[in-house]
Every structure is written in structure tokens, then in C-alpha cells.
């Protein structure tokens, strides 16, 4: 019954999306995401409704160890013994047995211990790019039956539980969770993921306490005040993005790539 | 032989490059007395890798391509060989950006040496090369010294990450951004940053540039 109602309410845009999907060639390993609006967690005092997100392709799963191994094999400057200290901290690929040796890590586990610079470079090598905050959050906000997970009972609670659970060791292989409405897996609960403009969250002065000090440094109107206080998992993601710099790498931070249409 | 070279060093001031050559030659000569012939090529290399390479910390390592106000394609590496004063701004910004440009001019004038100045646009959508050229004209920026650059959004973010600059496009089209001026040495290594445009902060940047100019002599 619930499924029926969900299908009926989502019908107009869903059928549009189905038609778009039918005439689009989707790159291997990626899925098509239909256009929509991402309602920013931190909006401009309620003056603006959201960010338009045009249709794009996104990796079904996070990038794996095996995929990243191919990248560093073909691009020696991104091997851990070669990488510039500007682009990665000493934890970069620290869990690997060697420059091009995964050791005990499973090839299908999500790659972690990668810096933003390395993730960006990998994406470029694939002909893709990293997702923007708006794109990532838009995709991650989808439920199992519709693009707006918030409308599905229990969605936010489920995401919060997944976000809060400790990172298992070793990490499970990618692609084991059920896909969301767009067909994307592992957005919540496997690893944190780099986004293209991860450091923009800082500028808006929301996640750092000393707003007065920060505000002196920026022009344009500062953005304070969140639009949605119920989405606690999103607050956690924004706080996390605000806490890292681009050369950081951690044992539970990976990424996936996107491609514009 | 060593004494002869030592005397040469003492009598003639050597710049840093010839100093490095001197060390390499010296190593070569020293090892040539003790090591078998086939080691000759490798020994100076080992010495070089013991001293940290400046290039390792050079932001010119990024593999991005940019377009300047004349429409020419440039890589950041092309900026090497000259001290550069760098900031990230956008041309339609009316509040802090003109003040950043003014501070950069002050640093150049007060330091009193030959330096390059770079403005990297954070607004590639609006800042096309002609727009950058018009801005350059309006602000009186000498083409021989100034590079106004625009590029791909993710490459701009990468430079921003390297320079510690944060920015965000606001829904009204304006940008929130840091007011950071960076001094790069001839190799593209960050030697100084001023965070804000107050006069005392600008004075510190002037001193940083003067020190670099002094070292280059």
C-alpha cells in the first residue's frame, strides 16, 4: 500500500526520469541521477529555496583499492613514496603493504587513506570529477522509493544509525548495501567521502565557533543559521568536512566520482 | 685541488646556483679519488636527495592549465624564476578585492624590486579573459608584471586548498572568500601569507619580499 502511494506521488517526475534514462548511455560503473533541487543545510536566512542540481552520472560504489591501485601504477607521482608532502600527509595509503601492493587489504574494499588532492587527480584520470557538496547531499538524500528520503518514514533515523556505527575492520567490500532510488550504494555507513568543495563549509562560518573572527576575513554575506535542524547526520557530515584539509587522509575517508552530462 | 676551489669560493661571491654546482663538482672530485669509476654519475645525485628539494613544496607542481588576461594559455610553472605576490579574487567584487589589489601594489612598490603579481579568479563563469583584461586596464595593472588567471572550477579549488583560501558562491551571486595574500619564492614555495589587509600585515609582507630579493642578490 505504501509503495503504491509512493509511486503515485512520485509519478510525474519519475516517468520523466525513466524516459531520460531510456535514451541515455550511462558510463560503466555509474548510474544516472535525475535533476532536482538540493535544499542546503545552511541557507541564507531562508531567503533562497535551494541549489538546482542538473542531471549527472555518479559512481554506483565508492572507489575501491583495486581501482586506486591501477591509478597509482599508471601515475607514479601519486605513489606513497613519491607523493609531494603538499598533496598528502604521511598517512597517505599507509594501510598498503607497498607502493603498488595492497597487502592484506581486499581489492574490493573502498580505498581510504587518500587525500583530497589524490582523489581529485584520480577523478581527472578517469575523465570524471569529484561531486560537489550539493550533488553528494542531493544523491544521499534519496530514499529507496523516491528522490526525497525525508518523505519516507524512518529514513533519517536509519541514516543516523548508519552514520554513527563504528567503522568495521576490515572494511566490508563495496556494493553490499541496497541501492537507493538512483541506484547508488554505500552512501551512508561505509566510509566518509571527499567532495569537490569540501572546504567551502568553512567559509560559511557555521562549523567553527569563532564567527566574529572568521567574518572579518570574508566579504559577501556570511551564512549562519541552518535550514533543517532535524537532519543531524548532515550536520555531522558538514562538521567533518569543515574539520579536514586537502592533504588529510584517514582510515575511514574515501570517495567516489561523478561526470557531468 | 680542494684548496684551489676553496680559494675561488672565497674570492668571488657565488650565487646559489653556482654554489650548488660547486658542491656537486666537489663531491664528484672527492669521490673520484676513492670510488670506482662506475659510481661517478650516481654520487652527486645521492647528495642532492639528502637536501630537501624545494620543488617538493612548490605549488607549481599542480598539473593545471590556466588562461590569462591576454587569452594566452599558461601553466603555473611559467611563473617560476620570479618572486610572486598572489591572491584569489573576482573582478565584480566591490568590497574587499580592490583593497587586496591595492595592498598587493603597496607590497610591490615598497619592496622596491622586480616581482610578479598574480590574481586567480574564483569566478570563472563571469571572469573571461576579456573581462580580466578590462579589469586589468581599469585597475592600472602592468601587463609585464601582472597575471590575471582563470581556469577550471576544480583547478581553482585545488589552488585554493594549497593557499589555504576558502570561498563560497552565495545564492545572490557574490562570493564569500578569505582575504589572503601569499608571497611565493622563485620556486613557487609559500614563504609568507598575510591574512587580512591591515597596514601592519602588509608591512610584514613587504619585509618578506625584501628578504627574498636580498637573498637573490
mmCIF file with all atom_site columns, N, CA and C in Angstrom, chain A residues 42 44 48 77-78 83-87 116-117 120-121 124 128-129 196-201 203-204 216-223 246, chain B residues 56-59 61-64 90 93 95-96 154-155 157-158 160-162 165-168 170-172 174-179 195-196:
data_model
loop_
_atom_site.group_PDB
_atom_site.id
_atom_site.type_symbol
_atom_site.label_atom_id
_atom_site.label_alt_id
_atom_site.label_comp_id
_atom_site.label_asym_id
_atom_site.label_entity_id
_atom_site.label_seq_id
_atom_site.pdbx_PDB_ins_code
_atom_site.Cartn_x
_atom_site.Cartn_y
_atom_site.Cartn_z
_atom_site.occupancy
_atom_site.B_iso_or_equiv
_atom_site.pdbx_formal_charge
_atom_site.auth_seq_id
_atom_site.auth_comp_id
_atom_site.auth_asym_id
_atom_site.auth_atom_id
_atom_site.pdbx_PDB_model_num
ATOM 1   N N  . UNK A 1 42  ? 22.704 24.767 5.164   1.00 0.00 ? 42  UNK A N  1
ATOM 2   C CA . UNK A 1 42  ? 22.944 26.118 5.637   1.00 0.00 ? 42  UNK A CA 1
ATOM 3   C C  . UNK A 1 42  ? 22.481 27.075 4.566   1.00 0.00 ? 42  UNK A C  1
ATOM 4   N N  . UNK A 1 44  ? 20.623 30.846 3.235   1.00 0.00 ? 44  UNK A N  1
ATOM 5   C CA . UNK A 1 44  ? 20.884 32.249 3.505   1.00 0.00 ? 44  UNK A CA 1
ATOM 6   C C  . UNK A 1 44  ? 19.701 32.882 4.236   1.00 0.00 ? 44  UNK A C  1
ATOM 7   N N  . UNK A 1 48  ? 16.628 31.929 0.210   1.00 0.00 ? 48  UNK A N  1
ATOM 8   C CA . UNK A 1 48  ? 16.772 31.163 -1.028  1.00 0.00 ? 48  UNK A CA 1
ATOM 9   C C  . UNK A 1 48  ? 16.305 29.736 -0.815  1.00 0.00 ? 48  UNK A C  1
ATOM 10  N N  . UNK A 1 77  ? 53.699 9.475  -9.726  1.00 0.00 ? 77  UNK A N  1
ATOM 11  C CA . UNK A 1 77  ? 53.839 10.591 -8.778  1.00 0.00 ? 77  UNK A CA 1
ATOM 12  C C  . UNK A 1 77  ? 52.813 10.519 -7.644  1.00 0.00 ? 77  UNK A C  1
ATOM 13  N N  . UNK A 1 78  ? 51.776 9.664  -7.800  1.00 0.00 ? 78  UNK A N  1
ATOM 14  C CA . UNK A 1 78  ? 50.782 9.521  -6.733  1.00 0.00 ? 78  UNK A CA 1
ATOM 15  C C  . UNK A 1 78  ? 51.040 8.294  -5.855  1.00 0.00 ? 78  UNK A C  1
ATOM 16  N N  . UNK A 1 83  ? 54.822 10.770 -3.510  1.00 0.00 ? 83  UNK A N  1
ATOM 17  C CA . UNK A 1 83  ? 53.895 11.901 -3.439  1.00 0.00 ? 83  UNK A CA 1
ATOM 18  C C  . UNK A 1 83  ? 54.499 13.095 -2.684  1.00 0.00 ? 83  UNK A C  1
ATOM 19  N N  . UNK A 1 84  ? 54.231 14.277 -3.202  1.00 0.00 ? 84  UNK A N  1
ATOM 20  C CA . UNK A 1 84  ? 54.713 15.502 -2.566  1.00 0.00 ? 84  UNK A CA 1
ATOM 21  C C  . UNK A 1 84  ? 54.015 15.692 -1.215  1.00 0.00 ? 84  UNK A C  1
ATOM 22  N N  . UNK A 1 85  ? 54.764 16.139 -0.185  1.00 0.00 ? 85  UNK A N  1
ATOM 23  C CA . UNK A 1 85  ? 54.132 16.395 1.123   1.00 0.00 ? 85  UNK A CA 1
ATOM 24  C C  . UNK A 1 85  ? 53.049 17.478 1.058   1.00 0.00 ? 85  UNK A C  1
ATOM 25  N N  . UNK A 1 86  ? 53.056 18.252 -0.020  1.00 0.00 ? 86  UNK A N  1
ATOM 26  C CA . UNK A 1 86  ? 51.985 19.247 -0.172  1.00 0.00 ? 86  UNK A CA 1
ATOM 27  C C  . UNK A 1 86  ? 50.652 18.572 -0.432  1.00 0.00 ? 86  UNK A C  1
ATOM 28  N N  . UNK A 1 87  ? 50.695 17.416 -1.110  1.00 0.00 ? 87  UNK A N  1
ATOM 29  C CA . UNK A 1 87  ? 49.473 16.767 -1.572  1.00 0.00 ? 87  UNK A CA 1
ATOM 30  C C  . UNK A 1 87  ? 48.979 15.659 -0.659  1.00 0.00 ? 87  UNK A C  1
ATOM 31  N N  . UNK A 1 116 ? 42.503 14.660 -0.523  1.00 0.00 ? 116 UNK A N  1
ATOM 32  C CA . UNK A 1 116 ? 41.606 15.293 -1.492  1.00 0.00 ? 116 UNK A CA 1
ATOM 33  C C  . UNK A 1 116 ? 42.332 15.482 -2.829  1.00 0.00 ? 116 UNK A C  1
ATOM 34  N N  . UNK A 1 117 ? 43.602 15.882 -2.772  1.00 0.00 ? 117 UNK A N  1
ATOM 35  C CA . UNK A 1 117 ? 44.381 16.104 -3.998  1.00 0.00 ? 117 UNK A CA 1
ATOM 36  C C  . UNK A 1 117 ? 44.452 14.809 -4.825  1.00 0.00 ? 117 UNK A C  1
ATOM 37  N N  . UNK A 1 120 ? 41.013 13.960 -6.286  1.00 0.00 ? 120 UNK A N  1
ATOM 38  C CA . UNK A 1 120 ? 40.727 14.847 -7.430  1.00 0.00 ? 120 UNK A CA 1
ATOM 39  C C  . UNK A 1 120 ? 41.489 14.372 -8.668  1.00 0.00 ? 120 UNK A C  1
ATOM 40  N N  . UNK A 1 121 ? 42.763 14.008 -8.452  1.00 0.00 ? 121 UNK A N  1
ATOM 41  C CA . UNK A 1 121 ? 43.598 13.579 -9.568  1.00 0.00 ? 121 UNK A CA 1
ATOM 42  C C  . UNK A 1 121 ? 43.104 12.249 -10.155 1.00 0.00 ? 121 UNK A C  1
ATOM 43  N N  . UNK A 1 124 ? 40.113 12.949 -12.308 1.00 0.00 ? 124 UNK A N  1
ATOM 44  C CA . UNK A 1 124 ? 40.517 13.560 -13.579 1.00 0.00 ? 124 UNK A CA 1
ATOM 45  C C  . UNK A 1 124 ? 41.040 12.480 -14.544 1.00 0.00 ? 124 UNK A C  1
ATOM 46  N N  . UNK A 1 128 ? 36.490 11.996 -15.026 1.00 0.00 ? 128 UNK A N  1
ATOM 47  C CA . UNK A 1 128 ? 35.391 12.431 -14.163 1.00 0.00 ? 128 UNK A CA 1
ATOM 48  C C  . UNK A 1 128 ? 35.848 13.564 -13.252 1.00 0.00 ? 128 UNK A C  1
ATOM 49  N N  . UNK A 1 129 ? 35.100 13.844 -12.226 1.00 0.00 ? 129 UNK A N  1
ATOM 50  C CA . UNK A 1 129 ? 35.487 14.826 -11.216 1.00 0.00 ? 129 UNK A CA 1
ATOM 51  C C  . UNK A 1 129 ? 34.862 14.408 -9.889  1.00 0.00 ? 129 UNK A C  1
ATOM 52  N N  . UNK A 1 196 ? 34.105 17.747 -3.824  1.00 0.00 ? 196 UNK A N  1
ATOM 53  C CA . UNK A 1 196 ? 34.943 18.729 -4.508  1.00 0.00 ? 196 UNK A CA 1
ATOM 54  C C  . UNK A 1 196 ? 35.182 19.973 -3.655  1.00 0.00 ? 196 UNK A C  1
ATOM 55  N N  . UNK A 1 197 ? 34.094 20.579 -3.182  1.00 0.00 ? 197 UNK A N  1
ATOM 56  C CA . UNK A 1 197 ? 34.214 21.839 -2.441  1.00 0.00 ? 197 UNK A CA 1
ATOM 57  C C  . UNK A 1 197 ? 34.055 21.615 -0.943  1.00 0.00 ? 197 UNK A C  1
ATOM 58  N N  . UNK A 1 198 ? 34.766 20.603 -0.444  1.00 0.00 ? 198 UNK A N  1
ATOM 59  C CA . UNK A 1 198 ? 34.636 20.259 0.972   1.00 0.00 ? 198 UNK A CA 1
ATOM 60  C C  . UNK A 1 198 ? 34.983 21.426 1.885   1.00 0.00 ? 198 UNK A C  1
ATOM 61  N N  . UNK A 1 199 ? 35.919 22.265 1.430   1.00 0.00 ? 199 UNK A N  1
ATOM 62  C CA . UNK A 1 199 ? 36.390 23.331 2.318   1.00 0.00 ? 199 UNK A CA 1
ATOM 63  C C  . UNK A 1 199 ? 35.505 24.566 2.279   1.00 0.00 ? 199 UNK A C  1
ATOM 64  N N  . UNK A 1 200 ? 34.486 24.577 1.434   1.00 0.00 ? 200 UNK A N  1
ATOM 65  C CA . UNK A 1 200 ? 33.598 25.728 1.389   1.00 0.00 ? 200 UNK A CA 1
ATOM 66  C C  . UNK A 1 200 ? 32.792 25.865 2.673   1.00 0.00 ? 200 UNK A C  1
ATOM 67  N N  . UNK A 1 201 ? 32.551 24.737 3.312   1.00 0.00 ? 201 UNK A N  1
ATOM 68  C CA . UNK A 1 201 ? 31.747 24.768 4.524   1.00 0.00 ? 201 UNK A CA 1
ATOM 69  C C  . UNK A 1 201 ? 32.366 25.700 5.557   1.00 0.00 ? 201 UNK A C  1
ATOM 70  N N  . UNK A 1 203 ? 33.945 28.502 5.035   1.00 0.00 ? 203 UNK A N  1
ATOM 71  C CA . UNK A 1 203 ? 33.726 29.912 4.725   1.00 0.00 ? 203 UNK A CA 1
ATOM 72  C C  . UNK A 1 203 ? 32.422 30.416 5.286   1.00 0.00 ? 203 UNK A C  1
ATOM 73  N N  . UNK A 1 204 ? 31.432 29.532 5.310   1.00 0.00 ? 204 UNK A N  1
ATOM 74  C CA . UNK A 1 204 ? 30.133 29.975 5.752   1.00 0.00 ? 204 UNK A CA 1
ATOM 75  C C  . UNK A 1 204 ? 30.072 30.136 7.273   1.00 0.00 ? 204 UNK A C  1
ATOM 76  N N  . UNK A 1 216 ? 35.529 38.631 9.725   1.00 0.00 ? 216 UNK A N  1
ATOM 77  C CA . UNK A 1 216 ? 36.408 39.706 9.272   1.00 0.00 ? 216 UNK A CA 1
ATOM 78  C C  . UNK A 1 216 ? 37.126 39.336 7.979   1.00 0.00 ? 216 UNK A C  1
ATOM 79  N N  . UNK A 1 217 ? 37.301 38.033 7.770   1.00 0.00 ? 217 UNK A N  1
ATOM 80  C CA . UNK A 1 217 ? 38.121 37.570 6.651   1.00 0.00 ? 217 UNK A CA 1
ATOM 81  C C  . UNK A 1 217 ? 37.364 37.473 5.329   1.00 0.00 ? 217 UNK A C  1
ATOM 82  N N  . UNK A 1 218 ? 36.067 37.573 5.386   1.00 0.00 ? 218 UNK A N  1
ATOM 83  C CA . UNK A 1 218 ? 35.292 37.303 4.176   1.00 0.00 ? 218 UNK A CA 1
ATOM 84  C C  . UNK A 1 218 ? 34.442 38.483 3.784   1.00 0.00 ? 218 UNK A C  1
ATOM 85  N N  . UNK A 1 219 ? 34.231 38.611 2.454   1.00 0.00 ? 219 UNK A N  1
ATOM 86  C CA . UNK A 1 219 ? 33.206 39.552 2.038   1.00 0.00 ? 219 UNK A CA 1
ATOM 87  C C  . UNK A 1 219 ? 32.055 38.763 1.468   1.00 0.00 ? 219 UNK A C  1
ATOM 88  N N  . UNK A 1 220 ? 31.000 39.433 1.079   1.00 0.00 ? 220 UNK A N  1
ATOM 89  C CA . UNK A 1 220 ? 29.781 38.706 0.724   1.00 0.00 ? 220 UNK A CA 1
ATOM 90  C C  . UNK A 1 220 ? 29.058 38.469 2.040   1.00 0.00 ? 220 UNK A C  1
ATOM 91  N N  . UNK A 1 221 ? 27.823 38.094 1.962   1.00 0.00 ? 221 UNK A N  1
ATOM 92  C CA . UNK A 1 221 ? 27.096 37.943 3.222   1.00 0.00 ? 221 UNK A CA 1
ATOM 93  C C  . UNK A 1 221 ? 27.429 36.615 3.869   1.00 0.00 ? 221 UNK A C  1
ATOM 94  N N  . UNK A 1 222 ? 27.763 36.639 5.113   1.00 0.00 ? 222 UNK A N  1
ATOM 95  C CA . UNK A 1 222 ? 28.078 35.405 5.831   1.00 0.00 ? 222 UNK A CA 1
ATOM 96  C C  . UNK A 1 222 ? 26.816 34.574 5.997   1.00 0.00 ? 222 UNK A C  1
ATOM 97  N N  . UNK A 1 223 ? 26.986 33.283 5.945   1.00 0.00 ? 223 UNK A N  1
ATOM 98  C CA . UNK A 1 223 ? 25.826 32.418 6.071   1.00 0.00 ? 223 UNK A CA 1
ATOM 99  C C  . UNK A 1 223 ? 25.831 31.756 7.439   1.00 0.00 ? 223 UNK A C  1
ATOM 100 N N  . UNK A 1 246 ? 42.972 19.574 2.710   1.00 0.00 ? 246 UNK A N  1
ATOM 101 C CA . UNK A 1 246 ? 43.020 18.795 1.471   1.00 0.00 ? 246 UNK A CA 1
ATOM 102 C C  . UNK A 1 246 ? 44.130 17.745 1.433   1.00 0.00 ? 246 UNK A C  1
ATOM 103 N N  . UNK B 2 56  ? 59.703 19.970 -3.948  1.00 0.00 ? 56  UNK B N  1
ATOM 104 C CA . UNK B 2 56  ? 58.768 19.123 -3.221  1.00 0.00 ? 56  UNK B CA 1
ATOM 105 C C  . UNK B 2 56  ? 57.640 19.955 -2.582  1.00 0.00 ? 56  UNK B C  1
ATOM 106 N N  . UNK B 2 57  ? 57.953 21.202 -2.235  1.00 0.00 ? 57  UNK B N  1
ATOM 107 C CA . UNK B 2 57  ? 56.968 22.064 -1.592  1.00 0.00 ? 57  UNK B CA 1
ATOM 108 C C  . UNK B 2 57  ? 56.467 23.161 -2.534  1.00 0.00 ? 57  UNK B C  1
ATOM 109 N N  . UNK B 2 58  ? 56.831 23.045 -3.806  1.00 0.00 ? 58  UNK B N  1
ATOM 110 C CA . UNK B 2 58  ? 56.412 24.074 -4.756  1.00 0.00 ? 58  UNK B CA 1
ATOM 111 C C  . UNK B 2 58  ? 54.968 23.855 -5.178  1.00 0.00 ? 58  UNK B C  1
ATOM 112 N N  . UNK B 2 59  ? 54.172 24.912 -5.121  1.00 0.00 ? 59  UNK B N  1
ATOM 113 C CA . UNK B 2 59  ? 52.779 24.754 -5.567  1.00 0.00 ? 59  UNK B CA 1
ATOM 114 C C  . UNK B 2 59  ? 52.710 24.664 -7.096  1.00 0.00 ? 59  UNK B C  1
ATOM 115 N N  . UNK B 2 61  ? 53.786 22.434 -8.763  1.00 0.00 ? 61  UNK B N  1
ATOM 116 C CA . UNK B 2 61  ? 53.648 21.024 -9.140  1.00 0.00 ? 61  UNK B CA 1
ATOM 117 C C  . UNK B 2 61  ? 52.265 20.689 -9.677  1.00 0.00 ? 61  UNK B C  1
ATOM 118 N N  . UNK B 2 62  ? 51.285 21.556 -9.444  1.00 0.00 ? 62  UNK B N  1
ATOM 119 C CA . UNK B 2 62  ? 49.931 21.241 -9.919  1.00 0.00 ? 62  UNK B CA 1
ATOM 120 C C  . UNK B 2 62  ? 49.935 21.133 -11.442 1.00 0.00 ? 62  UNK B C  1
ATOM 121 N N  . UNK B 2 63  ? 49.106 20.226 -11.928 1.00 0.00 ? 63  UNK B N  1
ATOM 122 C CA . UNK B 2 63  ? 49.133 19.964 -13.371 1.00 0.00 ? 63  UNK B CA 1
ATOM 123 C C  . UNK B 2 63  ? 47.987 20.667 -14.093 1.00 0.00 ? 63  UNK B C  1
ATOM 124 N N  . UNK B 2 64  ? 47.671 21.863 -13.672 1.00 0.00 ? 64  UNK B N  1
ATOM 125 C CA . UNK B 2 64  ? 46.535 22.556 -14.280 1.00 0.00 ? 64  UNK B CA 1
ATOM 126 C C  . UNK B 2 64  ? 46.992 23.584 -15.303 1.00 0.00 ? 64  UNK B C  1
ATOM 127 N N  . UNK B 2 90  ? 37.805 38.134 -7.419  1.00 0.00 ? 90  UNK B N  1
ATOM 128 C CA . UNK B 2 90  ? 36.995 38.122 -8.640  1.00 0.00 ? 90  UNK B CA 1
ATOM 129 C C  . UNK B 2 90  ? 36.688 39.556 -9.019  1.00 0.00 ? 90  UNK B C  1
ATOM 130 N N  . UNK B 2 93  ? 33.785 41.902 -7.669  1.00 0.00 ? 93  UNK B N  1
ATOM 131 C CA . UNK B 2 93  ? 33.774 42.101 -6.209  1.00 0.00 ? 93  UNK B CA 1
ATOM 132 C C  . UNK B 2 93  ? 34.108 43.554 -5.908  1.00 0.00 ? 93  UNK B C  1
ATOM 133 N N  . UNK B 2 95  ? 33.868 44.976 -2.687  1.00 0.00 ? 95  UNK B N  1
ATOM 134 C CA . UNK B 2 95  ? 34.226 45.279 -1.301  1.00 0.00 ? 95  UNK B CA 1
ATOM 135 C C  . UNK B 2 95  ? 35.700 45.063 -1.023  1.00 0.00 ? 95  UNK B C  1
ATOM 136 N N  . UNK B 2 96  ? 36.100 43.816 -0.780  1.00 0.00 ? 96  UNK B N  1
ATOM 137 C CA . UNK B 2 96  ? 37.473 43.602 -0.319  1.00 0.00 ? 96  UNK B CA 1
ATOM 138 C C  . UNK B 2 96  ? 38.489 43.442 -1.449  1.00 0.00 ? 96  UNK B C  1
ATOM 139 N N  . UNK B 2 154 ? 37.520 23.068 -10.639 1.00 0.00 ? 154 UNK B N  1
ATOM 140 C CA . UNK B 2 154 ? 38.204 22.180 -9.690  1.00 0.00 ? 154 UNK B CA 1
ATOM 141 C C  . UNK B 2 154 ? 39.696 22.533 -9.557  1.00 0.00 ? 154 UNK B C  1
ATOM 142 N N  . UNK B 2 155 ? 40.283 23.088 -10.617 1.00 0.00 ? 155 UNK B N  1
ATOM 143 C CA . UNK B 2 155 ? 41.677 23.530 -10.511 1.00 0.00 ? 155 UNK B CA 1
ATOM 144 C C  . UNK B 2 155 ? 41.784 24.768 -9.613  1.00 0.00 ? 155 UNK B C  1
ATOM 145 N N  . UNK B 2 157 ? 39.767 25.347 -7.111  1.00 0.00 ? 157 UNK B N  1
ATOM 146 C CA . UNK B 2 157 ? 39.625 24.806 -5.747  1.00 0.00 ? 157 UNK B CA 1
ATOM 147 C C  . UNK B 2 157 ? 40.937 24.200 -5.258  1.00 0.00 ? 157 UNK B C  1
ATOM 148 N N  . UNK B 2 158 ? 41.668 23.565 -6.178  1.00 0.00 ? 158 UNK B N  1
ATOM 149 C CA . UNK B 2 158 ? 42.933 22.938 -5.792  1.00 0.00 ? 158 UNK B CA 1
ATOM 150 C C  . UNK B 2 158 ? 43.943 23.994 -5.333  1.00 0.00 ? 158 UNK B C  1
ATOM 151 N N  . UNK B 2 160 ? 43.188 26.939 -4.258  1.00 0.00 ? 160 UNK B N  1
ATOM 152 C CA . UNK B 2 160 ? 42.645 27.490 -3.020  1.00 0.00 ? 160 UNK B CA 1
ATOM 153 C C  . UNK B 2 160 ? 43.044 26.619 -1.828  1.00 0.00 ? 160 UNK B C  1
ATOM 154 N N  . UNK B 2 161 ? 42.975 25.297 -2.031  1.00 0.00 ? 161 UNK B N  1
ATOM 155 C CA . UNK B 2 161 ? 43.353 24.377 -0.956  1.00 0.00 ? 161 UNK B CA 1
ATOM 156 C C  . UNK B 2 161 ? 44.832 24.528 -0.618  1.00 0.00 ? 161 UNK B C  1
ATOM 157 N N  . UNK B 2 162 ? 45.674 24.702 -1.655  1.00 0.00 ? 162 UNK B N  1
ATOM 158 C CA . UNK B 2 162 ? 47.113 24.839 -1.419  1.00 0.00 ? 162 UNK B CA 1
ATOM 159 C C  . UNK B 2 162 ? 47.442 26.164 -0.739  1.00 0.00 ? 162 UNK B C  1
ATOM 160 N N  . UNK B 2 165 ? 42.966 29.200 1.017   1.00 0.00 ? 165 UNK B N  1
ATOM 161 C CA . UNK B 2 165 ? 41.902 30.177 0.767   1.00 0.00 ? 165 UNK B CA 1
ATOM 162 C C  . UNK B 2 165 ? 40.558 29.457 0.740   1.00 0.00 ? 165 UNK B C  1
ATOM 163 N N  . UNK B 2 166 ? 39.598 29.971 1.484   1.00 0.00 ? 166 UNK B N  1
ATOM 164 C CA . UNK B 2 166 ? 38.250 29.420 1.430   1.00 0.00 ? 166 UNK B CA 1
ATOM 165 C C  . UNK B 2 166 ? 37.357 30.369 0.649   1.00 0.00 ? 166 UNK B C  1
ATOM 166 N N  . UNK B 2 167 ? 36.462 29.835 -0.156  1.00 0.00 ? 167 UNK B N  1
ATOM 167 C CA . UNK B 2 167 ? 35.484 30.712 -0.810  1.00 0.00 ? 167 UNK B CA 1
ATOM 168 C C  . UNK B 2 167 ? 34.215 29.949 -1.102  1.00 0.00 ? 167 UNK B C  1
ATOM 169 N N  . UNK B 2 168 ? 33.144 30.655 -1.223  1.00 0.00 ? 168 UNK B N  1
ATOM 170 C CA . UNK B 2 168 ? 31.854 30.021 -1.492  1.00 0.00 ? 168 UNK B CA 1
ATOM 171 C C  . UNK B 2 168 ? 30.971 30.996 -2.236  1.00 0.00 ? 168 UNK B C  1
ATOM 172 N N  . UNK B 2 170 ? 27.660 32.652 -3.075  1.00 0.00 ? 170 UNK B N  1
ATOM 173 C CA . UNK B 2 170 ? 26.426 32.812 -2.341  1.00 0.00 ? 170 UNK B CA 1
ATOM 174 C C  . UNK B 2 170 ? 25.271 32.808 -3.347  1.00 0.00 ? 170 UNK B C  1
ATOM 175 N N  . UNK B 2 171 ? 24.080 32.482 -2.868  1.00 0.00 ? 171 UNK B N  1
ATOM 176 C CA . UNK B 2 171 ? 22.947 32.444 -3.804  1.00 0.00 ? 171 UNK B CA 1
ATOM 177 C C  . UNK B 2 171 ? 22.714 33.776 -4.530  1.00 0.00 ? 171 UNK B C  1
ATOM 178 N N  . UNK B 2 172 ? 23.177 34.898 -3.973  1.00 0.00 ? 172 UNK B N  1
ATOM 179 C CA . UNK B 2 172 ? 22.970 36.184 -4.651  1.00 0.00 ? 172 UNK B CA 1
ATOM 180 C C  . UNK B 2 172 ? 24.049 36.481 -5.693  1.00 0.00 ? 172 UNK B C  1
ATOM 181 N N  . UNK B 2 174 ? 27.282 36.809 -5.275  1.00 0.00 ? 174 UNK B N  1
ATOM 182 C CA . UNK B 2 174 ? 28.539 37.284 -4.690  1.00 0.00 ? 174 UNK B CA 1
ATOM 183 C C  . UNK B 2 174 ? 29.293 36.100 -4.087  1.00 0.00 ? 174 UNK B C  1
ATOM 184 N N  . UNK B 2 175 ? 30.563 36.324 -3.769  1.00 0.00 ? 175 UNK B N  1
ATOM 185 C CA . UNK B 2 175 ? 31.355 35.262 -3.152  1.00 0.00 ? 175 UNK B CA 1
ATOM 186 C C  . UNK B 2 175 ? 31.775 35.667 -1.746  1.00 0.00 ? 175 UNK B C  1
ATOM 187 N N  . UNK B 2 176 ? 31.664 34.716 -0.830  1.00 0.00 ? 176 UNK B N  1
ATOM 188 C CA . UNK B 2 176 ? 32.331 34.874 0.456   1.00 0.00 ? 176 UNK B CA 1
ATOM 189 C C  . UNK B 2 176 ? 33.721 34.279 0.261   1.00 0.00 ? 176 UNK B C  1
ATOM 190 N N  . UNK B 2 177 ? 34.754 34.968 0.703   1.00 0.00 ? 177 UNK B N  1
ATOM 191 C CA . UNK B 2 177 ? 36.111 34.457 0.463   1.00 0.00 ? 177 UNK B CA 1
ATOM 192 C C  . UNK B 2 177 ? 37.102 35.013 1.471   1.00 0.00 ? 177 UNK B C  1
ATOM 193 N N  . UNK B 2 178 ? 38.204 34.308 1.651   1.00 0.00 ? 178 UNK B N  1
ATOM 194 C CA . UNK B 2 178 ? 39.252 34.784 2.547   1.00 0.00 ? 178 UNK B CA 1
ATOM 195 C C  . UNK B 2 178 ? 40.031 35.899 1.864   1.00 0.00 ? 178 UNK B C  1
ATOM 196 N N  . UNK B 2 179 ? 40.566 36.803 2.652   1.00 0.00 ? 179 UNK B N  1
ATOM 197 C CA . UNK B 2 179 ? 41.439 37.856 2.119   1.00 0.00 ? 179 UNK B CA 1
ATOM 198 C C  . UNK B 2 179 ? 42.883 37.498 2.435   1.00 0.00 ? 179 UNK B C  1
ATOM 199 N N  . UNK B 2 195 ? 46.930 37.399 6.295   1.00 0.00 ? 195 UNK B N  1
ATOM 200 C CA . UNK B 2 195 ? 45.526 37.041 6.383   1.00 0.00 ? 195 UNK B CA 1
ATOM 201 C C  . UNK B 2 195 ? 44.742 38.277 6.799   1.00 0.00 ? 195 UNK B C  1
ATOM 202 N N  . UNK B 2 196 ? 44.352 39.082 5.798   1.00 0.00 ? 196 UNK B N  1
ATOM 203 C CA . UNK B 2 196 ? 43.693 40.356 6.068   1.00 0.00 ? 196 UNK B CA 1
ATOM 204 C C  . UNK B 2 196 ? 44.454 41.465 5.369   1.00 0.00 ? 196 UNK B C  1
#
